[in-house]
Amino acid sequence: MFNKPWTGVLPATLCPFNDDDSIDEQGLRDYVSYLASFDGITGLVCNGHTGEVMSLRNHERARVTQIIAEEVGDKVKVVSGVCAEGSDEAIAQALAAKEVGADAILLMPPHHWLRFGRTFETAVGFFKDVAEGADIDIIVHQYPAWTRAGYSLAEMQEMVKLDRVVSIKMGTREMSRWAFDYINLKKSAPDVSIISCQDEYLLVTLLDGADGALVGFAGFVPDLIVDLVKSALSGDLERANHVQNKVRPLSQIVYRFGEPSSDAHQRMKCAMTLLGNFPSMHMRRPIRPLPQDEVDRIARELTEAGFEVVSQAVAK
């Protein structure tokens, strides 16, 4: 099913830290090896929002990418997030990722666009600059439509003309646009995959039109998300709903009926630590530790959802 490039399930990975804020390199190796062991995982995406990209220095982003490429680059695609305010810095980050073994980059929009917006020419030009300057495959990171950084259909149709644009991580979060954009982008570029990043209502987007999923939740419960994506894309709605019923309480534990965010990723780290699948719930500043009663709540709700809590995580 996932034999076409840039389809399937690509977890957005967490990044484990030691108590002194340094990267837990062995913990990262163990974690990505665990993820890559699941059939249906086709790539790993580091240095995204789930991976606390905003708190990582540029050389650390490259080091995280290098570790993942060394550990599982022979099994899955390795994608590194690029988060920069200008073309030159984005090119530099992309070249650094390419040098240490990344197969592609996930190119986020410059975040000053969130406030000031940008023109059509600037949005498309940013991708042209990076494609030409770094010569590496690019996954477009589509932000929510309600932000000033989200791309219009016309802008995306221009981006997919670039040879180096191989996929769009579709985070529009506007379901009235979803199928319309999917159908028209497929007409423009049939070989460019459209993958959902909408963790909190993944099944709906998969059924409306998608080629896979690039979600943080696949870095949390990879077996369930692979099962959900395969079932949905094969048209096995009964199986998809069965898996969704298992995912739903976990989604509520992590997202609390909201969108992915730093707070949600902190709860995800906590839950994974409690389940024994992650080395530590430590987050980098400015995120503050979870209160102990919140840790206890997550442990209780995991147990109520039928999952075995094997670690007694303590807030610190």
mmCIF file of C-alpha atoms in Angstrom:
data_model
loop_
_atom_site.group_PDB
_atom_site.id
_atom_site.type_symbol
_atom_site.label_atom_id
_atom_site.label_comp_id
_atom_site.label_asym_id
_atom_site.label_seq_id
_atom_site.Cartn_x
_atom_site.Cartn_y
_atom_site.Cartn_z
ATOM 1 C CA MET A 1 0.000 0.000 0.000
ATOM 2 C CA PHE A 2 2.811 2.392 0.877
ATOM 3 C CA ASN A 3 5.040 1.550 -2.070
ATOM 4 C CA LYS A 4 4.939 5.060 -3.557
ATOM 5 C CA PRO A 5 7.536 7.555 -2.313
ATOM 6 C CA TRP A 6 6.541 9.806 0.574
ATOM 7 C CA THR A 7 3.410 7.912 1.528
ATOM 8 C CA GLY A 8 2.598 5.824 4.587
ATOM 9 C CA VAL A 9 3.247 6.863 8.161
ATOM 10 C CA LEU A 10 5.995 9.303 9.092
ATOM 11 C CA PRO A 11 6.154 9.945 12.841
ATOM 12 C CA ALA A 12 7.141 13.411 13.980
ATOM 13 C CA THR A 13 9.642 12.424 16.634
ATOM 14 C CA LEU A 14 10.058 13.689 20.156
ATOM 15 C CA CYS A 15 13.532 14.610 21.394
ATOM 16 C CA PRO A 16 14.707 13.186 24.736
ATOM 17 C CA PHE A 17 16.729 15.416 27.041
ATOM 18 C CA ASN A 18 18.795 14.767 30.126
ATOM 19 C CA ASP A 19 18.051 16.694 33.311
ATOM 20 C CA ASP A 20 20.829 19.179 32.419
ATOM 21 C CA ASP A 21 19.040 19.986 29.113
ATOM 22 C CA SER A 22 21.597 18.121 26.980
ATOM 23 C CA ILE A 23 20.297 15.777 24.290
ATOM 24 C CA ASP A 24 19.971 12.202 25.527
ATOM 25 C CA GLU A 25 21.706 10.674 22.521
ATOM 26 C CA GLN A 26 21.370 7.044 23.570
ATOM 27 C CA GLY A 27 17.745 7.618 24.491
ATOM 28 C CA LEU A 28 17.165 9.109 21.041
ATOM 29 C CA ARG A 29 18.810 6.123 19.354
ATOM 30 C CA ASP A 30 16.688 3.676 21.310
ATOM 31 C CA TYR A 31 13.517 5.638 20.614
ATOM 32 C CA VAL A 32 13.964 5.930 16.833
ATOM 33 C CA SER A 33 14.984 2.273 16.578
ATOM 34 C CA TYR A 34 11.736 1.407 18.333
ATOM 35 C CA LEU A 35 9.714 3.524 15.882
ATOM 36 C CA ALA A 36 11.476 2.213 12.779
ATOM 37 C CA SER A 37 10.789 -1.375 13.819
ATOM 38 C CA PHE A 38 7.094 -1.087 12.928
ATOM 39 C CA ASP A 39 6.049 -2.203 9.459
ATOM 40 C CA GLY A 40 4.337 0.759 7.778
ATOM 41 C CA ILE A 41 6.633 3.412 9.216
ATOM 42 C CA THR A 42 8.211 4.844 6.064
ATOM 43 C CA GLY A 43 10.102 7.815 7.478
ATOM 44 C CA LEU A 44 10.988 9.710 10.635
ATOM 45 C CA VAL A 45 10.674 13.474 10.869
ATOM 46 C CA CYS A 46 12.820 15.173 13.483
ATOM 47 C CA ASN A 47 13.178 18.830 14.446
ATOM 48 C CA GLY A 48 9.503 19.567 14.061
ATOM 49 C CA HIS A 49 7.253 21.154 16.639
ATOM 50 C CA THR A 50 6.883 17.769 18.331
ATOM 51 C CA GLY A 51 10.678 17.600 18.554
ATOM 52 C CA GLU A 52 10.896 21.007 20.262
ATOM 53 C CA VAL A 53 12.645 22.584 17.275
ATOM 54 C CA MET A 54 12.225 26.051 18.760
ATOM 55 C CA SER A 55 14.429 25.142 21.726
ATOM 56 C CA LEU A 56 17.206 23.493 19.694
ATOM 57 C CA ARG A 57 20.258 25.362 18.466
ATOM 58 C CA ASN A 58 21.152 24.892 14.807
ATOM 59 C CA HIS A 59 24.079 22.549 15.501
ATOM 60 C CA GLU A 60 21.800 20.476 17.756
ATOM 61 C CA ARG A 61 19.220 20.146 15.000
ATOM 62 C CA ALA A 62 21.942 18.770 12.745
ATOM 63 C CA ARG A 63 23.135 16.416 15.491
ATOM 64 C CA VAL A 64 19.627 15.028 16.061
ATOM 65 C CA THR A 65 19.325 14.432 12.306
ATOM 66 C CA GLN A 66 22.721 12.741 12.210
ATOM 67 C CA ILE A 67 21.873 10.379 15.058
ATOM 68 C CA ILE A 68 18.642 9.289 13.397
ATOM 69 C CA ALA A 69 20.344 8.835 10.013
ATOM 70 C CA GLU A 70 23.080 6.740 11.631
ATOM 71 C CA GLU A 71 20.625 4.620 13.566
ATOM 72 C CA VAL A 72 17.798 3.956 11.087
ATOM 73 C CA GLY A 73 18.689 5.698 7.817
ATOM 74 C CA ASP A 74 19.056 2.330 6.135
ATOM 75 C CA LYS A 75 15.468 1.394 7.062
ATOM 76 C CA VAL A 76 13.363 4.565 6.670
ATOM 77 C CA LYS A 77 13.532 8.028 5.152
ATOM 78 C CA VAL A 78 15.043 10.682 7.410
ATOM 79 C CA VAL A 79 13.488 14.157 7.306
ATOM 80 C CA SER A 80 14.749 17.175 9.228
ATOM 81 C CA GLY A 81 12.624 20.188 10.028
ATOM 82 C CA VAL A 82 13.922 23.548 8.829
ATOM 83 C CA CYS A 83 12.673 26.554 10.757
ATOM 84 C CA ALA A 84 14.176 29.853 9.642
ATOM 85 C CA GLU A 85 13.162 33.469 9.155
ATOM 86 C CA GLY A 86 14.901 33.947 5.817
ATOM 87 C CA SER A 87 16.002 32.042 2.728
ATOM 88 C CA ASP A 88 19.744 32.099 3.458
ATOM 89 C CA GLU A 89 19.318 30.652 6.954
ATOM 90 C CA ALA A 90 16.883 28.034 5.642
ATOM 91 C CA ILE A 91 19.380 27.007 2.971
ATOM 92 C CA ALA A 92 22.124 26.739 5.596
ATOM 93 C CA GLN A 93 19.969 24.499 7.808
ATOM 94 C CA ALA A 94 18.968 22.367 4.824
ATOM 95 C CA LEU A 95 22.576 21.918 3.724
ATOM 96 C CA ALA A 96 23.568 20.958 7.277
ATOM 97 C CA ALA A 97 20.795 18.343 7.377
ATOM 98 C CA LYS A 98 21.788 17.032 3.955
ATOM 99 C CA GLU A 99 25.423 16.722 4.995
ATOM 100 C CA VAL A 100 24.585 14.490 7.985
ATOM 101 C CA GLY A 101 22.290 12.157 6.084
ATOM 102 C CA ALA A 102 18.796 13.661 5.728
ATOM 103 C CA ASP A 103 16.813 12.494 2.716
ATOM 104 C CA ALA A 104 14.553 15.535 2.801
ATOM 105 C CA ILE A 105 13.586 18.568 4.829
ATOM 106 C CA LEU A 106 10.267 19.682 6.240
ATOM 107 C CA LEU A 107 10.256 23.366 5.349
ATOM 108 C CA MET A 108 8.250 25.503 7.762
ATOM 109 C CA PRO A 109 7.152 29.015 6.816
ATOM 110 C CA PRO A 110 9.107 31.902 8.338
ATOM 111 C CA HIS A 111 7.255 32.705 11.531
ATOM 112 C CA HIS A 112 7.268 36.456 11.070
ATOM 113 C CA TRP A 113 4.677 35.734 8.381
ATOM 114 C CA LEU A 114 2.284 34.743 11.161
ATOM 115 C CA ARG A 115 2.033 38.416 12.098
ATOM 116 C CA PHE A 116 2.928 40.331 8.958
ATOM 117 C CA GLY A 117 1.788 38.008 6.197
ATOM 118 C CA ARG A 118 3.534 37.830 2.828
ATOM 119 C CA THR A 119 2.871 38.067 -0.903
ATOM 120 C CA PHE A 120 2.257 35.190 -3.296
ATOM 121 C CA GLU A 121 5.662 35.805 -4.855
ATOM 122 C CA THR A 122 7.444 35.722 -1.487
ATOM 123 C CA ALA A 123 5.784 32.486 -0.384
ATOM 124 C CA VAL A 124 6.594 30.641 -3.610
ATOM 125 C CA GLY A 125 9.993 32.310 -3.886
ATOM 126 C CA PHE A 126 11.003 30.987 -0.464
ATOM 127 C CA PHE A 127 10.612 27.416 -1.723
ATOM 128 C CA LYS A 128 12.417 28.189 -4.976
ATOM 129 C CA ASP A 129 15.319 29.666 -3.016
ATOM 130 C CA VAL A 130 15.722 26.622 -0.778
ATOM 131 C CA ALA A 131 15.182 24.088 -3.570
ATOM 132 C CA GLU A 132 17.890 25.734 -5.683
ATOM 133 C CA GLY A 133 20.231 26.572 -2.818
ATOM 134 C CA ALA A 134 20.204 23.227 -1.001
ATOM 135 C CA ASP A 135 19.211 20.763 -3.761
ATOM 136 C CA ILE A 136 17.357 18.459 -1.367
ATOM 137 C CA ASP A 137 13.813 17.066 -1.422
ATOM 138 C CA ILE A 138 11.275 19.272 0.354
ATOM 139 C CA ILE A 139 8.059 18.543 2.220
ATOM 140 C CA VAL A 140 5.892 21.670 2.347
ATOM 141 C CA HIS A 141 4.635 22.406 5.854
ATOM 142 C CA GLN A 142 1.154 23.837 5.379
ATOM 143 C CA TYR A 143 0.060 25.850 8.431
ATOM 144 C CA PRO A 144 -3.589 26.310 9.512
ATOM 145 C CA ALA A 145 -5.733 28.410 7.197
ATOM 146 C CA TRP A 146 -6.554 30.830 10.016
ATOM 147 C CA THR A 147 -2.899 31.920 10.228
ATOM 148 C CA ARG A 148 -1.306 34.435 7.872
ATOM 149 C CA ALA A 149 1.346 31.836 7.029
ATOM 150 C CA GLY A 150 -1.023 29.241 5.530
ATOM 151 C CA TYR A 151 -0.726 28.757 1.778
ATOM 152 C CA SER A 152 -3.550 29.171 -0.693
ATOM 153 C CA LEU A 153 -4.326 26.436 -3.189
ATOM 154 C CA ALA A 154 -2.849 28.596 -5.962
ATOM 155 C CA GLU A 155 0.401 28.979 -4.007
ATOM 156 C CA MET A 156 0.663 25.249 -3.381
ATOM 157 C CA GLN A 157 -0.085 24.519 -7.042
ATOM 158 C CA GLU A 158 2.907 26.687 -7.921
ATOM 159 C CA MET A 159 5.126 25.055 -5.286
ATOM 160 C CA VAL A 160 4.460 21.521 -6.550
ATOM 161 C CA LYS A 161 5.864 22.523 -9.931
ATOM 162 C CA LEU A 162 9.308 22.528 -8.310
ATOM 163 C CA ASP A 163 11.133 19.240 -8.887
ATOM 164 C CA ARG A 164 12.369 19.152 -5.302
ATOM 165 C CA VAL A 165 8.899 19.472 -3.719
ATOM 166 C CA VAL A 166 7.882 15.866 -3.083
ATOM 167 C CA SER A 167 5.083 16.145 -0.541
ATOM 168 C CA ILE A 168 2.765 18.500 1.329
ATOM 169 C CA LYS A 169 2.172 18.081 5.041
ATOM 170 C CA MET A 170 -1.385 19.366 4.976
ATOM 171 C CA GLY A 171 -2.248 21.169 8.180
ATOM 172 C CA THR A 172 -4.958 23.502 6.847
ATOM 173 C CA ARG A 173 -7.353 22.468 9.646
ATOM 174 C CA GLU A 174 -10.302 23.662 7.605
ATOM 175 C CA MET A 175 -12.302 20.630 6.565
ATOM 176 C CA SER A 176 -14.399 22.528 4.043
ATOM 177 C CA ARG A 177 -11.185 22.956 2.010
ATOM 178 C CA TRP A 178 -9.636 19.543 2.541
ATOM 179 C CA ALA A 179 -11.005 17.427 -0.311
ATOM 180 C CA PHE A 180 -11.097 20.389 -2.711
ATOM 181 C CA ASP A 181 -7.395 21.114 -2.161
ATOM 182 C CA TYR A 182 -6.485 17.416 -2.294
ATOM 183 C CA ILE A 183 -8.286 16.786 -5.581
ATOM 184 C CA ASN A 184 -6.900 19.879 -7.281
ATOM 185 C CA LEU A 185 -3.341 19.351 -6.065
ATOM 186 C CA LYS A 186 -3.457 15.775 -7.360
ATOM 187 C CA LYS A 187 -4.529 17.117 -10.747
ATOM 188 C CA SER A 188 -1.600 19.523 -10.710
ATOM 189 C CA ALA A 189 1.026 17.038 -9.503
ATOM 190 C CA PRO A 190 -0.134 13.409 -9.197
ATOM 191 C CA ASP A 191 3.229 12.230 -7.870
ATOM 192 C CA VAL A 192 3.413 14.744 -5.005
ATOM 193 C CA SER A 193 1.979 13.086 -1.912
ATOM 194 C CA ILE A 194 -0.540 14.851 0.321
ATOM 195 C CA ILE A 195 -0.146 13.672 3.902
ATOM 196 C CA SER A 196 -2.270 14.601 6.873
ATOM 197 C CA CYS A 197 -0.759 16.134 9.982
ATOM 198 C CA GLN A 198 -4.059 16.624 11.794
ATOM 199 C CA ASP A 199 -3.536 14.315 14.766
ATOM 200 C CA GLU A 200 -6.702 15.335 16.569
ATOM 201 C CA TYR A 201 -8.992 14.257 13.722
ATOM 202 C CA LEU A 202 -6.757 12.072 11.630
ATOM 203 C CA LEU A 203 -9.362 9.565 10.522
ATOM 204 C CA VAL A 204 -11.594 12.223 8.963
ATOM 205 C CA THR A 205 -8.787 13.614 6.828
ATOM 206 C CA LEU A 206 -7.632 10.164 5.749
ATOM 207 C CA LEU A 207 -11.134 9.323 4.527
ATOM 208 C CA ASP A 208 -11.556 12.661 2.745
ATOM 209 C CA GLY A 209 -8.322 12.304 0.764
ATOM 210 C CA ALA A 210 -4.736 11.617 1.828
ATOM 211 C CA ASP A 211 -1.723 9.479 0.935
ATOM 212 C CA GLY A 212 -0.513 8.967 4.479
ATOM 213 C CA ALA A 213 0.147 10.747 7.725
ATOM 214 C CA LEU A 214 2.952 12.807 9.228
ATOM 215 C CA VAL A 215 1.873 13.134 12.830
ATOM 216 C CA GLY A 216 3.365 13.342 16.287
ATOM 217 C CA PHE A 217 0.911 10.716 17.471
ATOM 218 C CA ALA A 218 2.723 8.145 15.322
ATOM 219 C CA GLY A 219 5.752 8.802 17.511
ATOM 220 C CA PHE A 220 3.595 7.999 20.540
ATOM 221 C CA VAL A 221 1.621 4.914 19.497
ATOM 222 C CA PRO A 222 3.128 3.889 16.132
ATOM 223 C CA ASP A 223 1.350 0.539 15.955
ATOM 224 C CA LEU A 224 -2.090 2.108 16.341
ATOM 225 C CA ILE A 225 -1.464 4.911 13.843
ATOM 226 C CA VAL A 226 -0.084 2.523 11.218
ATOM 227 C CA ASP A 227 -3.145 0.333 11.707
ATOM 228 C CA LEU A 228 -5.469 3.337 11.468
ATOM 229 C CA VAL A 229 -3.859 4.712 8.316
ATOM 230 C CA LYS A 230 -3.746 1.339 6.553
ATOM 231 C CA SER A 231 -7.364 0.585 7.444
ATOM 232 C CA ALA A 232 -8.644 3.992 6.373
ATOM 233 C CA LEU A 233 -6.752 4.115 3.083
ATOM 234 C CA SER A 234 -7.756 0.558 2.174
ATOM 235 C CA GLY A 235 -11.429 1.365 2.793
ATOM 236 C CA ASP A 236 -11.799 -0.935 5.800
ATOM 237 C CA LEU A 237 -14.004 1.446 7.748
ATOM 238 C CA GLU A 238 -14.989 -1.133 10.356
ATOM 239 C CA ARG A 239 -11.347 -1.738 11.256
ATOM 240 C CA ALA A 240 -10.543 1.984 11.097
ATOM 241 C CA ASN A 241 -13.332 2.803 13.553
ATOM 242 C CA HIS A 242 -12.183 -0.011 15.846
ATOM 243 C CA VAL A 243 -8.659 1.440 15.962
ATOM 244 C CA GLN A 244 -9.979 4.982 16.286
ATOM 245 C CA ASN A 245 -11.818 3.921 19.438
ATOM 246 C CA LYS A 246 -8.442 2.968 20.916
ATOM 247 C CA VAL A 247 -6.776 6.182 19.757
ATOM 248 C CA ARG A 248 -9.560 8.501 20.942
ATOM 249 C CA PRO A 249 -8.901 8.372 24.710
ATOM 250 C CA LEU A 250 -5.174 8.801 24.111
ATOM 251 C CA SER A 251 -5.881 11.820 21.939
ATOM 252 C CA GLN A 252 -7.967 13.337 24.719
ATOM 253 C CA ILE A 253 -5.209 12.665 27.266
ATOM 254 C CA VAL A 254 -2.633 14.429 25.098
ATOM 255 C CA TYR A 255 -4.534 17.123 23.209
ATOM 256 C CA ARG A 256 -7.310 17.878 25.715
ATOM 257 C CA PHE A 257 -9.647 18.698 22.799
ATOM 258 C CA GLY A 258 -7.160 21.175 21.307
ATOM 259 C CA GLU A 259 -4.517 21.203 18.586
ATOM 260 C CA PRO A 260 -0.937 19.940 18.819
ATOM 261 C CA SER A 261 1.106 22.393 20.886
ATOM 262 C CA SER A 262 4.101 22.502 23.205
ATOM 263 C CA ASP A 263 1.817 21.687 26.135
ATOM 264 C CA ALA A 264 0.361 18.720 24.256
ATOM 265 C CA HIS A 265 3.815 17.445 23.330
ATOM 266 C CA GLN A 266 4.769 17.686 26.993
ATOM 267 C CA ARG A 267 1.792 15.511 27.921
ATOM 268 C CA MET A 268 2.785 13.100 25.147
ATOM 269 C CA LYS A 269 6.314 12.841 26.555
ATOM 270 C CA CYS A 270 4.881 12.233 29.980
ATOM 271 C CA ALA A 271 2.520 9.528 28.733
ATOM 272 C CA MET A 272 5.270 7.761 26.788
ATOM 273 C CA THR A 273 7.537 7.837 29.842
ATOM 274 C CA LEU A 274 4.774 6.386 31.982
ATOM 275 C CA LEU A 275 4.284 3.589 29.448
ATOM 276 C CA GLY A 276 8.016 2.830 29.446
ATOM 277 C CA ASN A 277 8.556 3.807 25.804
ATOM 278 C CA PHE A 278 10.558 7.008 26.357
ATOM 279 C CA PRO A 279 13.485 7.798 28.659
ATOM 280 C CA SER A 280 12.311 11.035 30.276
ATOM 281 C CA MET A 281 9.507 13.571 30.359
ATOM 282 C CA HIS A 282 12.002 16.448 30.620
ATOM 283 C CA MET A 283 11.232 19.450 28.394
ATOM 284 C CA ARG A 284 13.500 22.348 27.544
ATOM 285 C CA ARG A 285 12.828 25.881 28.663
ATOM 286 C CA PRO A 286 10.690 27.912 28.547
ATOM 287 C CA ILE A 287 8.303 24.964 29.133
ATOM 288 C CA ARG A 288 7.887 24.391 32.863
ATOM 289 C CA PRO A 289 7.496 20.954 34.482
ATOM 290 C CA LEU A 290 4.041 19.458 34.705
ATOM 291 C CA PRO A 291 2.478 19.629 38.170
ATOM 292 C CA GLN A 292 2.511 16.258 39.893
ATOM 293 C CA ASP A 293 -1.276 16.133 39.927
ATOM 294 C CA GLU A 294 -1.241 16.433 36.124
ATOM 295 C CA VAL A 295 1.266 13.569 35.866
ATOM 296 C CA ASP A 296 -0.969 11.523 38.163
ATOM 297 C CA ARG A 297 -4.022 12.378 36.039
ATOM 298 C CA ILE A 298 -2.284 11.210 32.851
ATOM 299 C CA ALA A 299 -1.252 7.963 34.564
ATOM 300 C CA ARG A 300 -4.801 7.387 35.794
ATOM 301 C CA GLU A 301 -6.384 8.066 32.408
ATOM 302 C CA LEU A 302 -3.883 5.797 30.639
ATOM 303 C CA THR A 303 -4.850 2.998 33.010
ATOM 304 C CA GLU A 304 -8.560 3.673 32.481
ATOM 305 C CA ALA A 305 -7.979 3.486 28.722
ATOM 306 C CA GLY A 306 -6.502 0.008 29.117
ATOM 307 C CA PHE A 307 -2.805 0.809 28.908
ATOM 308 C CA GLU A 308 -0.225 -0.464 31.386
ATOM 309 C CA VAL A 309 1.644 2.219 33.297
ATOM 310 C CA VAL A 310 5.057 0.738 34.052
ATOM 311 C CA SER A 311 7.011 3.803 35.148
ATOM 312 C CA GLN A 312 6.391 6.080 38.110
ATOM 313 C CA ALA A 313 7.259 9.387 36.445
ATOM 314 C CA VAL A 314 7.772 12.217 38.896
ATOM 315 C CA ALA A 315 7.413 15.872 37.930
ATOM 316 C CA LYS A 316 10.682 17.786 38.221
#
